[in-house]
PDB file of C-alpha atoms and ligand atoms in Angstrom:
ATOM      1  CA  MET A1064      10.780 -10.290  31.867  1.00  0.00           C
ATOM      2  CA  SER A1065       8.904  -7.545  30.092  1.00  0.00           C
ATOM      3  CA  ALA A1066       9.777  -7.137  26.423  1.00  0.00           C
ATOM      4  CA  THR A1067      11.302  -4.035  24.884  1.00  0.00           C
ATOM      5  CA  ILE A1068       8.659  -2.678  22.525  1.00  0.00           C
ATOM      6  CA  ILE A1069       9.937  -1.958  19.002  1.00  0.00           C
ATOM      7  CA  SER A1070       7.939   1.073  17.922  1.00  0.00           C
ATOM      8  CA  GLY A1071       7.543   1.074  14.151  1.00  0.00           C
ATOM      9  CA  LYS A1072       5.875   4.446  14.502  1.00  0.00           C
ATOM     10  CA  GLU A1073       8.988   6.031  16.048  1.00  0.00           C
ATOM     11  CA  LEU A1074      11.442   4.340  13.673  1.00  0.00           C
ATOM     12  CA  ALA A1075       9.281   5.343  10.698  1.00  0.00           C
ATOM     13  CA  ALA A1076       9.137   8.964  11.908  1.00  0.00           C
ATOM     14  CA  SER A1077      12.922   9.193  12.183  1.00  0.00           C
ATOM     15  CA  LYS A1078      13.468   7.563   8.767  1.00  0.00           C
ATOM     16  CA  ARG A1079      10.878   9.863   7.170  1.00  0.00           C
ATOM     17  CA  GLN A1080      12.613  12.905   8.634  1.00  0.00           C
ATOM     18  CA  GLU A1081      15.854  11.818   6.918  1.00  0.00           C
ATOM     19  CA  MET A1082      13.949  11.167   3.687  1.00  0.00           C
ATOM     20  CA  LYS A1083      12.401  14.633   3.792  1.00  0.00           C
ATOM     21  CA  VAL A1084      15.879  16.168   3.838  1.00  0.00           C
ATOM     22  CA  GLU A1085      17.001  13.891   0.991  1.00  0.00           C
ATOM     23  CA  VAL A1086      13.933  14.766  -1.122  1.00  0.00           C
ATOM     24  CA  GLU A1087      14.609  18.497  -0.563  1.00  0.00           C
ATOM     25  CA  GLN A1088      18.163  18.014  -1.800  1.00  0.00           C
ATOM     26  CA  LEU A1089      16.961  16.049  -4.841  1.00  0.00           C
ATOM     27  CA  SER A1090      14.442  18.760  -5.697  1.00  0.00           C
ATOM     28  CA  LYS A1091      17.307  21.287  -5.831  1.00  0.00           C
ATOM     29  CA  LYS A1092      18.736  19.113  -8.624  1.00  0.00           C
ATOM     30  CA  GLY A1093      15.351  19.155 -10.366  1.00  0.00           C
ATOM     31  CA  ILE A1094      14.349  15.633  -9.315  1.00  0.00           C
ATOM     32  CA  VAL A1095      10.950  15.249  -7.644  1.00  0.00           C
ATOM     33  CA  PRO A1096      10.245  11.607  -6.786  1.00  0.00           C
ATOM     34  CA  GLY A1097       6.807  10.562  -8.056  1.00  0.00           C
ATOM     35  CA  LEU A1098       4.639   7.616  -7.009  1.00  0.00           C
ATOM     36  CA  ALA A1099       1.496   6.525  -8.867  1.00  0.00           C
ATOM     37  CA  VAL A1100      -0.986   4.669  -6.673  1.00  0.00           C
ATOM     38  CA  ILE A1101      -3.830   2.816  -8.378  1.00  0.00           C
ATOM     39  CA  LEU A1102      -6.907   1.864  -6.365  1.00  0.00           C
ATOM     40  CA  ILE A1103      -9.593  -0.279  -7.981  1.00  0.00           C
ATOM     41  CA  GLY A1104     -13.057  -0.360  -6.413  1.00  0.00           C
ATOM     42  CA  GLU A1105     -14.310   0.469  -2.948  1.00  0.00           C
ATOM     43  CA  HIS A1106     -12.563  -2.079  -0.678  1.00  0.00           C
ATOM     44  CA  PRO A1107     -12.605  -0.157   2.675  1.00  0.00           C
ATOM     45  CA  ALA A1108      -9.289  -1.500   4.026  1.00  0.00           C
ATOM     46  CA  SER A1109      -7.571  -0.836   0.668  1.00  0.00           C
ATOM     47  CA  LYS A1110      -8.934   2.728   0.643  1.00  0.00           C
ATOM     48  CA  SER A1111      -7.538   3.336   4.087  1.00  0.00           C
ATOM     49  CA  TYR A1112      -4.108   1.850   3.188  1.00  0.00           C
ATOM     50  CA  VAL A1113      -3.944   3.957   0.027  1.00  0.00           C
ATOM     51  CA  THR A1114      -4.871   7.123   1.934  1.00  0.00           C
ATOM     52  CA  GLY A1115      -2.035   6.352   4.365  1.00  0.00           C
ATOM     53  CA  LYS A1116       0.430   5.918   1.488  1.00  0.00           C
ATOM     54  CA  VAL A1117      -0.584   9.181  -0.210  1.00  0.00           C
ATOM     55  CA  LYS A1118      -0.383  11.102   3.095  1.00  0.00           C
ATOM     56  CA  ALA A1119       3.071   9.663   3.791  1.00  0.00           C
ATOM     57  CA  CYS A1120       4.250  10.810   0.345  1.00  0.00           C
ATOM     58  CA  GLU A1121       3.103  14.351   1.147  1.00  0.00           C
ATOM     59  CA  GLU A1122       4.909  14.212   4.490  1.00  0.00           C
ATOM     60  CA  VAL A1123       8.317  13.670   2.834  1.00  0.00           C
ATOM     61  CA  GLY A1124       7.721  15.705  -0.350  1.00  0.00           C
ATOM     62  CA  ILE A1125       7.158  12.842  -2.810  1.00  0.00           C
ATOM     63  CA  ARG A1126       4.675  13.735  -5.559  1.00  0.00           C
ATOM     64  CA  SER A1127       1.838  11.220  -5.419  1.00  0.00           C
ATOM     65  CA  LEU A1128      -0.659  10.537  -8.150  1.00  0.00           C
ATOM     66  CA  LEU A1129      -3.746   8.722  -6.851  1.00  0.00           C
ATOM     67  CA  ILE A1130      -5.711   7.045  -9.633  1.00  0.00           C
ATOM     68  CA  GLU A1131      -9.078   5.601  -8.584  1.00  0.00           C
ATOM     69  CA  LYS A1132     -10.966   3.337 -10.980  1.00  0.00           C
ATOM     70  CA  PRO A1133     -14.317   1.571 -10.642  1.00  0.00           C
ATOM     71  CA  GLU A1134     -14.634  -2.084  -9.583  1.00  0.00           C
ATOM     72  CA  ASP A1135     -15.802  -3.098 -13.077  1.00  0.00           C
ATOM     73  CA  ILE A1136     -12.809  -1.669 -14.962  1.00  0.00           C
ATOM     74  CA  ALA A1137     -11.727  -3.983 -17.811  1.00  0.00           C
ATOM     75  CA  GLU A1138      -8.383  -5.703 -17.311  1.00  0.00           C
ATOM     76  CA  GLU A1139      -7.161  -4.301 -20.625  1.00  0.00           C
ATOM     77  CA  GLU A1140      -7.910  -0.718 -19.537  1.00  0.00           C
ATOM     78  CA  LEU A1141      -5.918  -1.251 -16.348  1.00  0.00           C
ATOM     79  CA  LEU A1142      -3.010  -2.782 -18.285  1.00  0.00           C
ATOM     80  CA  ASN A1143      -3.048   0.185 -20.686  1.00  0.00           C
ATOM     81  CA  LEU A1144      -3.023   2.608 -17.745  1.00  0.00           C
ATOM     82  CA  ILE A1145       0.029   0.844 -16.290  1.00  0.00           C
ATOM     83  CA  ASP A1146       1.690   0.994 -19.690  1.00  0.00           C
ATOM     84  CA  SER A1147       1.226   4.766 -19.863  1.00  0.00           C
ATOM     85  CA  LEU A1148       2.667   5.150 -16.339  1.00  0.00           C
ATOM     86  CA  ASN A1149       5.612   2.926 -17.320  1.00  0.00           C
ATOM     87  CA  ASN A1150       6.343   5.497 -20.035  1.00  0.00           C
ATOM     88  CA  ASP A1151       5.840   8.594 -17.865  1.00  0.00           C
ATOM     89  CA  LYS A1152       9.265   9.928 -16.863  1.00  0.00           C
ATOM     90  CA  ASP A1153       7.811  11.842 -13.883  1.00  0.00           C
ATOM     91  CA  VAL A1154       6.548   8.593 -12.344  1.00  0.00           C
ATOM     92  CA  HIS A1155       9.305   6.665 -10.551  1.00  0.00           C
ATOM     93  CA  GLY A1156       7.132   4.133  -8.752  1.00  0.00           C
ATOM     94  CA  ILE A1157       3.865   2.363  -9.612  1.00  0.00           C
ATOM     95  CA  LEU A1158       1.749   0.609  -7.020  1.00  0.00           C
ATOM     96  CA  VAL A1159      -1.502  -1.218  -7.696  1.00  0.00           C
ATOM     97  CA  GLN A1160      -3.261  -1.816  -4.393  1.00  0.00           C
ATOM     98  CA  LEU A1161      -4.187  -5.473  -3.860  1.00  0.00           C
ATOM     99  CA  PRO A1162      -6.503  -7.354  -3.730  1.00  0.00           C
ATOM    100  CA  LEU A1163      -7.971  -6.800  -7.194  1.00  0.00           C
ATOM    101  CA  PRO A1164     -11.521  -7.653  -8.332  1.00  0.00           C
ATOM    102  CA  LYS A1165     -11.896 -11.320  -9.343  1.00  0.00           C
ATOM    103  CA  HIS A1166     -12.175 -10.649 -13.097  1.00  0.00           C
ATOM    104  CA  ILE A1167      -8.662  -9.123 -13.175  1.00  0.00           C
ATOM    105  CA  SER A1168      -5.544 -11.278 -13.170  1.00  0.00           C
ATOM    106  CA  GLU A1169      -3.279 -10.122 -10.342  1.00  0.00           C
ATOM    107  CA  ARG A1170      -0.338 -11.813 -12.055  1.00  0.00           C
ATOM    108  CA  ALA A1171      -0.941 -10.025 -15.378  1.00  0.00           C
ATOM    109  CA  VAL A1172      -1.165  -6.666 -13.590  1.00  0.00           C
ATOM    110  CA  ILE A1173       1.973  -7.172 -11.494  1.00  0.00           C
ATOM    111  CA  GLU A1174       3.936  -8.374 -14.532  1.00  0.00           C
ATOM    112  CA  LYS A1175       2.832  -5.322 -16.523  1.00  0.00           C
ATOM    113  CA  ILE A1176       4.554  -2.932 -14.094  1.00  0.00           C
ATOM    114  CA  SER A1177       8.055  -2.158 -15.316  1.00  0.00           C
ATOM    115  CA  PRO A1178      10.575  -3.791 -12.910  1.00  0.00           C
ATOM    116  CA  GLU A1179      12.347  -0.373 -12.842  1.00  0.00           C
ATOM    117  CA  LYS A1180       9.200   1.114 -11.240  1.00  0.00           C
ATOM    118  CA  ASP A1181       8.159  -1.906  -9.141  1.00  0.00           C
ATOM    119  CA  VAL A1182       8.464  -0.174  -5.761  1.00  0.00           C
ATOM    120  CA  ASP A1183       6.231  -2.835  -4.143  1.00  0.00           C
ATOM    121  CA  GLY A1184       8.818  -5.482  -5.073  1.00  0.00           C
ATOM    122  CA  PHE A1185       6.101  -7.875  -6.309  1.00  0.00           C
ATOM    123  CA  HIS A1186       7.284  -8.395  -9.920  1.00  0.00           C
ATOM    124  CA  PRO A1187       8.715 -11.888 -10.569  1.00  0.00           C
ATOM    125  CA  ILE A1188      11.983 -10.243 -11.688  1.00  0.00           C
ATOM    126  CA  SER A1189      12.237  -8.368  -8.370  1.00  0.00           C
ATOM    127  CA  ILE A1190      11.408 -11.548  -6.435  1.00  0.00           C
ATOM    128  CA  GLY A1191      13.951 -13.545  -8.435  1.00  0.00           C
ATOM    129  CA  LYS A1192      16.672 -10.983  -7.785  1.00  0.00           C
ATOM    130  CA  MET A1193      15.850 -10.979  -4.081  1.00  0.00           C
ATOM    131  CA  MET A1194      16.108 -14.797  -4.070  1.00  0.00           C
ATOM    132  CA  ILE A1195      19.643 -14.705  -5.494  1.00  0.00           C
ATOM    133  CA  GLY A1196      20.638 -11.767  -3.286  1.00  0.00           C
ATOM    134  CA  GLU A1197      20.985  -9.264  -6.139  1.00  0.00           C
ATOM    135  CA  GLU A1198      20.157  -5.598  -5.588  1.00  0.00           C
ATOM    136  CA  THR A1199      16.493  -4.903  -6.344  1.00  0.00           C
ATOM    137  CA  PHE A1200      13.365  -3.311  -4.879  1.00  0.00           C
ATOM    138  CA  LEU A1201      12.583  -5.313  -1.762  1.00  0.00           C
ATOM    139  CA  PRO A1202       8.941  -5.928  -0.799  1.00  0.00           C
ATOM    140  CA  CYS A1203       8.004  -3.261   1.714  1.00  0.00           C
ATOM    141  CA  THR A1204       6.632  -5.229   4.682  1.00  0.00           C
ATOM    142  CA  PRO A1205       9.499  -7.768   4.822  1.00  0.00           C
ATOM    143  CA  PHE A1206      12.020  -4.941   4.263  1.00  0.00           C
ATOM    144  CA  GLY A1207      10.433  -2.957   7.111  1.00  0.00           C
ATOM    145  CA  ILE A1208      10.621  -5.979   9.433  1.00  0.00           C
ATOM    146  CA  VAL A1209      14.342  -6.447   8.769  1.00  0.00           C
ATOM    147  CA  GLU A1210      14.899  -2.720   9.424  1.00  0.00           C
ATOM    148  CA  MET A1211      13.032  -2.996  12.749  1.00  0.00           C
ATOM    149  CA  LEU A1212      15.188  -5.939  13.868  1.00  0.00           C
ATOM    150  CA  LYS A1213      18.384  -4.169  12.792  1.00  0.00           C
ATOM    151  CA  SER A1214      17.323  -0.950  14.571  1.00  0.00           C
ATOM    152  CA  LYS A1215      17.580  -2.850  17.866  1.00  0.00           C
ATOM    153  CA  GLU A1216      20.787  -4.606  16.785  1.00  0.00           C
ATOM    154  CA  ILE A1217      19.066  -7.970  17.130  1.00  0.00           C
ATOM    155  CA  LYS A1218      21.523 -10.558  15.830  1.00  0.00           C
ATOM    156  CA  LEU A1219      20.240 -12.347  12.728  1.00  0.00           C
ATOM    157  CA  GLU A1220      23.257 -14.400  11.612  1.00  0.00           C
ATOM    158  CA  GLY A1221      22.970 -17.991  12.788  1.00  0.00           C
ATOM    159  CA  LYS A1222      19.693 -17.347  14.586  1.00  0.00           C
ATOM    160  CA  HIS A1223      16.625 -19.512  14.163  1.00  0.00           C
ATOM    161  CA  VAL A1224      13.796 -17.532  12.590  1.00  0.00           C
ATOM    162  CA  VAL A1225      10.351 -19.105  12.483  1.00  0.00           C
ATOM    163  CA  VAL A1226       7.837 -17.489  10.141  1.00  0.00           C
ATOM    164  CA  ILE A1227       4.148 -18.329  10.592  1.00  0.00           C
ATOM    165  CA  GLY A1228       2.454 -17.624   7.252  1.00  0.00           C
ATOM    166  CA  ARG A1229       3.502 -18.215   3.643  1.00  0.00           C
ATOM    167  CA  SER A1230       1.884 -15.409   1.653  1.00  0.00           C
ATOM    168  CA  ASN A1231       3.703 -14.049  -1.396  1.00  0.00           C
ATOM    169  CA  ILE A1232       3.595 -10.530   0.105  1.00  0.00           C
ATOM    170  CA  VAL A1233       4.915 -11.213   3.616  1.00  0.00           C
ATOM    171  CA  GLY A1234       5.627 -14.768   4.780  1.00  0.00           C
ATOM    172  CA  LYS A1235       7.701 -16.131   1.903  1.00  0.00           C
ATOM    173  CA  PRO A1236       9.782 -13.001   1.238  1.00  0.00           C
ATOM    174  CA  VAL A1237      10.514 -12.183   4.899  1.00  0.00           C
ATOM    175  CA  GLY A1238      11.974 -15.673   5.311  1.00  0.00           C
ATOM    176  CA  GLN A1239      14.084 -15.165   2.199  1.00  0.00           C
ATOM    177  CA  LEU A1240      15.388 -11.770   3.354  1.00  0.00           C
ATOM    178  CA  LEU A1241      16.376 -13.226   6.719  1.00  0.00           C
ATOM    179  CA  LEU A1242      18.030 -16.192   4.995  1.00  0.00           C
ATOM    180  CA  ASN A1243      20.028 -13.611   3.012  1.00  0.00           C
ATOM    181  CA  GLU A1244      21.093 -12.257   6.441  1.00  0.00           C
ATOM    182  CA  ASN A1245      22.397 -15.751   7.303  1.00  0.00           C
ATOM    183  CA  ALA A1246      19.555 -16.723   9.621  1.00  0.00           C
ATOM    184  CA  THR A1247      18.215 -20.294   9.687  1.00  0.00           C
ATOM    185  CA  VAL A1248      14.607 -20.123   8.589  1.00  0.00           C
ATOM    186  CA  THR A1249      11.617 -22.395   9.241  1.00  0.00           C
ATOM    187  CA  TYR A1250       8.201 -21.729   7.728  1.00  0.00           C
ATOM    188  CA  CYS A1251       4.976 -22.753   9.484  1.00  0.00           C
ATOM    189  CA  HIS A1252       1.525 -22.587   7.895  1.00  0.00           C
ATOM    190  CA  SER A1253      -2.024 -23.894   8.145  1.00  0.00           C
ATOM    191  CA  ARG A1254      -0.950 -27.495   7.391  1.00  0.00           C
ATOM    192  CA  THR A1255       2.025 -27.543   9.781  1.00  0.00           C
ATOM    193  CA  GLU A1256       1.844 -30.320  12.365  1.00  0.00           C
ATOM    194  CA  ASN A1257       2.847 -29.623  15.967  1.00  0.00           C
ATOM    195  CA  MET A1258       3.421 -25.937  15.221  1.00  0.00           C
ATOM    196  CA  LYS A1259       4.258 -24.998  18.813  1.00  0.00           C
ATOM    197  CA  ASP A1260       7.178 -27.470  18.857  1.00  0.00           C
ATOM    198  CA  LEU A1261       8.708 -25.369  16.059  1.00  0.00           C
ATOM    199  CA  THR A1262       7.743 -21.866  17.215  1.00  0.00           C
ATOM    200  CA  LYS A1263       9.133 -22.581  20.685  1.00  0.00           C
ATOM    201  CA  GLN A1264      12.562 -23.043  19.083  1.00  0.00           C
ATOM    202  CA  ALA A1265      12.489 -19.589  17.462  1.00  0.00           C
ATOM    203  CA  ASP A1266      14.970 -16.895  18.453  1.00  0.00           C
ATOM    204  CA  ILE A1267      12.924 -14.616  16.204  1.00  0.00           C
ATOM    205  CA  LEU A1268       9.240 -15.371  15.619  1.00  0.00           C
ATOM    206  CA  ILE A1269       7.447 -13.612  12.774  1.00  0.00           C
ATOM    207  CA  VAL A1270       3.678 -13.920  12.835  1.00  0.00           C
ATOM    208  CA  ALA A1271       1.818 -13.168   9.602  1.00  0.00           C
ATOM    209  CA  VAL A1272      -1.325 -15.278   9.857  1.00  0.00           C
ATOM    210  CA  GLY A1273      -4.149 -12.746   9.710  1.00  0.00           C
ATOM    211  CA  LYS A1274      -6.005 -14.191  12.727  1.00  0.00           C
ATOM    212  CA  ALA A1275      -6.541 -12.087  15.844  1.00  0.00           C
ATOM    213  CA  ASN A1276      -4.746 -13.414  18.933  1.00  0.00           C
ATOM    214  CA  PHE A1277      -3.402 -16.517  17.133  1.00  0.00           C
ATOM    215  CA  VAL A1278      -0.103 -16.611  19.043  1.00  0.00           C
ATOM    216  CA  ASP A1279      -0.200 -16.639  22.825  1.00  0.00           C
ATOM    217  CA  ALA A1280       2.676 -17.058  25.286  1.00  0.00           C
ATOM    218  CA  SER A1281       2.627 -20.860  24.877  1.00  0.00           C
ATOM    219  CA  TYR A1282       4.084 -20.463  21.338  1.00  0.00           C
ATOM    220  CA  VAL A1283       7.045 -18.352  22.427  1.00  0.00           C
ATOM    221  CA  LYS A1284      10.478 -19.231  23.816  1.00  0.00           C
ATOM    222  CA  GLU A1285      11.637 -17.099  26.770  1.00  0.00           C
ATOM    223  CA  GLY A1286      13.697 -14.216  25.388  1.00  0.00           C
ATOM    224  CA  ALA A1287      12.573 -14.502  21.742  1.00  0.00           C
ATOM    225  CA  ALA A1288      11.991 -11.433  19.562  1.00  0.00           C
ATOM    226  CA  VAL A1289       8.412 -11.456  18.263  1.00  0.00           C
ATOM    227  CA  ILE A1290       7.237  -9.494  15.225  1.00  0.00           C
ATOM    228  CA  ASP A1291       3.473  -9.182  14.813  1.00  0.00           C
ATOM    229  CA  VAL A1292       2.479  -8.501  11.196  1.00  0.00           C
ATOM    230  CA  GLY A1293      -1.269  -9.028  11.682  1.00  0.00           C
ATOM    231  CA  VAL A1294      -3.795  -6.226  11.376  1.00  0.00           C
ATOM    232  CA  ASN A1295      -7.230  -7.457  12.447  1.00  0.00           C
ATOM    233  CA  ARG A1296     -10.300  -5.395  13.219  1.00  0.00           C
ATOM    234  CA  LEU A1297     -12.324  -6.744  16.134  1.00  0.00           C
ATOM    235  CA  ASP A1298     -16.142  -6.448  16.328  1.00  0.00           C
ATOM    236  CA  THR A1299     -15.568  -3.578  18.757  1.00  0.00           C
ATOM    237  CA  GLY A1300     -13.791  -1.664  15.966  1.00  0.00           C
ATOM    238  CA  LYS A1301     -10.447  -1.960  17.761  1.00  0.00           C
ATOM    239  CA  LEU A1302      -7.364  -2.973  15.726  1.00  0.00           C
ATOM    240  CA  CYS A1303      -5.333  -5.886  16.994  1.00  0.00           C
ATOM    241  CA  GLY A1304      -2.487  -8.067  15.794  1.00  0.00           C
ATOM    242  CA  ASP A1305      -2.046 -11.836  15.508  1.00  0.00           C
ATOM    243  CA  VAL A1306      -0.226 -11.947  18.862  1.00  0.00           C
ATOM    244  CA  VAL A1307      -1.734 -11.759  22.362  1.00  0.00           C
ATOM    245  CA  PHE A1308       0.315  -8.690  23.240  1.00  0.00           C
ATOM    246  CA  ASP A1309      -0.118  -8.566  27.031  1.00  0.00           C
ATOM    247  CA  GLU A1310       0.806 -12.251  27.467  1.00  0.00           C
ATOM    248  CA  VAL A1311       3.672 -12.433  24.994  1.00  0.00           C
ATOM    249  CA  LYS A1312       5.335  -9.260  26.284  1.00  0.00           C
ATOM    250  CA  GLU A1313       5.992 -11.091  29.570  1.00  0.00           C
ATOM    251  CA  VAL A1314       7.939 -13.856  27.752  1.00  0.00           C
ATOM    252  CA  ALA A1315       9.594 -12.166  24.760  1.00  0.00           C
ATOM    253  CA  SER A1316      12.693  -9.953  24.806  1.00  0.00           C
ATOM    254  CA  TYR A1317      11.367  -7.738  21.985  1.00  0.00           C
ATOM    255  CA  LEU A1318       7.822  -7.285  20.666  1.00  0.00           C
ATOM    256  CA  THR A1319       6.148  -5.081  18.060  1.00  0.00           C
ATOM    257  CA  PRO A1320       2.771  -3.463  18.844  1.00  0.00           C
ATOM    258  CA  VAL A1321      -0.351  -3.237  16.647  1.00  0.00           C
ATOM    259  CA  PRO A1322      -1.086  -0.539  15.672  1.00  0.00           C
ATOM    260  CA  GLY A1323       2.191   1.400  15.519  1.00  0.00           C
ATOM    261  CA  GLY A1324       4.427  -1.562  14.672  1.00  0.00           C
ATOM    262  CA  VAL A1325       5.077  -3.053  11.254  1.00  0.00           C
ATOM    263  CA  GLY A1326       2.371  -0.984   9.457  1.00  0.00           C
ATOM    264  CA  PRO A1327       4.150   2.401   9.521  1.00  0.00           C
ATOM    265  CA  MET A1328       7.403   0.708   8.455  1.00  0.00           C
ATOM    266  CA  THR A1329       5.737  -0.870   5.388  1.00  0.00           C
ATOM    267  CA  ILE A1330       4.779   2.565   4.111  1.00  0.00           C
ATOM    268  CA  THR A1331       8.186   3.997   4.991  1.00  0.00           C
ATOM    269  CA  MET A1332       9.986   1.382   2.894  1.00  0.00           C
ATOM    270  CA  LEU A1333       7.657   2.203  -0.003  1.00  0.00           C
ATOM    271  CA  LEU A1334       8.830   5.829   0.250  1.00  0.00           C
ATOM    272  CA  HIS A1335      12.425   4.583   0.417  1.00  0.00           C
ATOM    273  CA  ASN A1336      12.008   2.493  -2.750  1.00  0.00           C
ATOM    274  CA  THR A1337      10.404   5.429  -4.584  1.00  0.00           C
ATOM    275  CA  ILE A1338      13.301   7.735  -3.690  1.00  0.00           C
ATOM    276  CA  ILE A1339      15.833   5.097  -4.829  1.00  0.00           C
ATOM    277  CA  SER A1340      13.991   4.776  -8.130  1.00  0.00           C
ATOM    278  CA  ALA A1341      13.939   8.570  -8.626  1.00  0.00           C
ATOM    279  CA  LYS A1342      17.691   8.766  -7.931  1.00  0.00           C
ATOM    280  CA  ARG A1343      18.297   6.137 -10.632  1.00  0.00           C
ATOM    281  CA  GLY A1344      16.293   8.371 -13.001  1.00  0.00           C
TER     282      GLY A1344
HETATM  283  N1  LIG B2376      -2.301  -5.049  -0.159  1.00  0.00           N
HETATM  284  C1  LIG B2376      -1.894  -5.372   1.091  1.00  0.00           C
HETATM  285  N2  LIG B2376      -0.605  -5.004   1.274  1.00  0.00           N
HETATM  286  C2  LIG B2376      -0.185  -4.458   0.103  1.00  0.00           C
HETATM  287  C3  LIG B2376       1.042  -3.894  -0.327  1.00  0.00           C
HETATM  288  O1  LIG B2376       2.042  -3.837   0.391  1.00  0.00           O
HETATM  289  N3  LIG B2376       1.056  -3.418  -1.600  1.00  0.00           N
HETATM  290  C4  LIG B2376      -0.025  -3.484  -2.420  1.00  0.00           C
HETATM  291  N4  LIG B2376       0.101  -3.014  -3.653  1.00  0.00           N
HETATM  292  N5  LIG B2376      -1.178  -4.007  -2.056  1.00  0.00           N
HETATM  293  C5  LIG B2376      -1.257  -4.487  -0.794  1.00  0.00           C
END
C-alpha cells in the first residue's frame, strides 16, 4: 500500500481563496479584519513563523499589524501593549508569538489577551469552552488537523486516535477536539511504557513530539492515517517531520508531508479565526 498524501498546502490554498472572497465582501460592508502579531526578541524560528502569518494575512486581505519588541522588554510594558490592542476596535485578533523570554510569564500574557480576540485559542477561557464543546476560538494547529482529516472524509466517530505528545498547544487540544468528534483518544508521551503497543492500535496516529524521524513504520498499524505535526531542521538545513515519511507511506492509508502538511493549515485556521472575530464585531 502507498498512502494518499494529504497536502495541507493545497487544502490551505483552496480555503484561503474562499476567505479572500469573504474578506472582499466584508470590506464592502466597511469591515476589514485586523490581526495584531507581537514578536518579542530575535528567535529565528519565531521570526520565520511570524513572517509567514503576516504574508498569509496579505494574501487574503486581512490587515496585519506586526509589532516587534526587544528581548528585554518589561513584562508590564507588554501587558500594557496587549491592553491597548484589546481596546482597539480595528484589531479583531491578537497573537503573541511563543516562546517568550524567560523573564516574562507566558500565562500572564495569554490571560491578558481578551478572550474575544484570542484567535490563537490559548486563553484558559477558550480552552475551557473547547473542553465542554462550547463554541469558541479553537487552537489553530489542532483545528487544522481536524480539517485535514475531514477533507478526506476520514471517519472519526468511534475510531481510536493515538496522540504522541502532550503540549498545551498541540497534543492536549488535538485529543480533546477529536474526543468532541466522538473518537476514542489515547495520549502517549515521554513517560509512556510500551508506546508501540498503543500506537499500533491507532486508526489515526497524530505525532507531535518534536524529534526528527521519531516514528518509523514499526509504530504504525497497516491502513492507519498518520498526521505528522513535527517541524525539525536537520544539520543539512533540510526540514523534516517526526515521521519517517518514506517508510510510513508504505504502511499508512493517509499521511501528511513536512513541509506542506500541517504548517500551512495552522496559519489558515488563524486567518479563519480572525475573520470570525471581525464578523462578530
Ligand atoms: N509558537 C509555536 N506555535 C505557535 C502558535 O500557534 N501561536 C503562537 N502564538 N506561538 C506559537
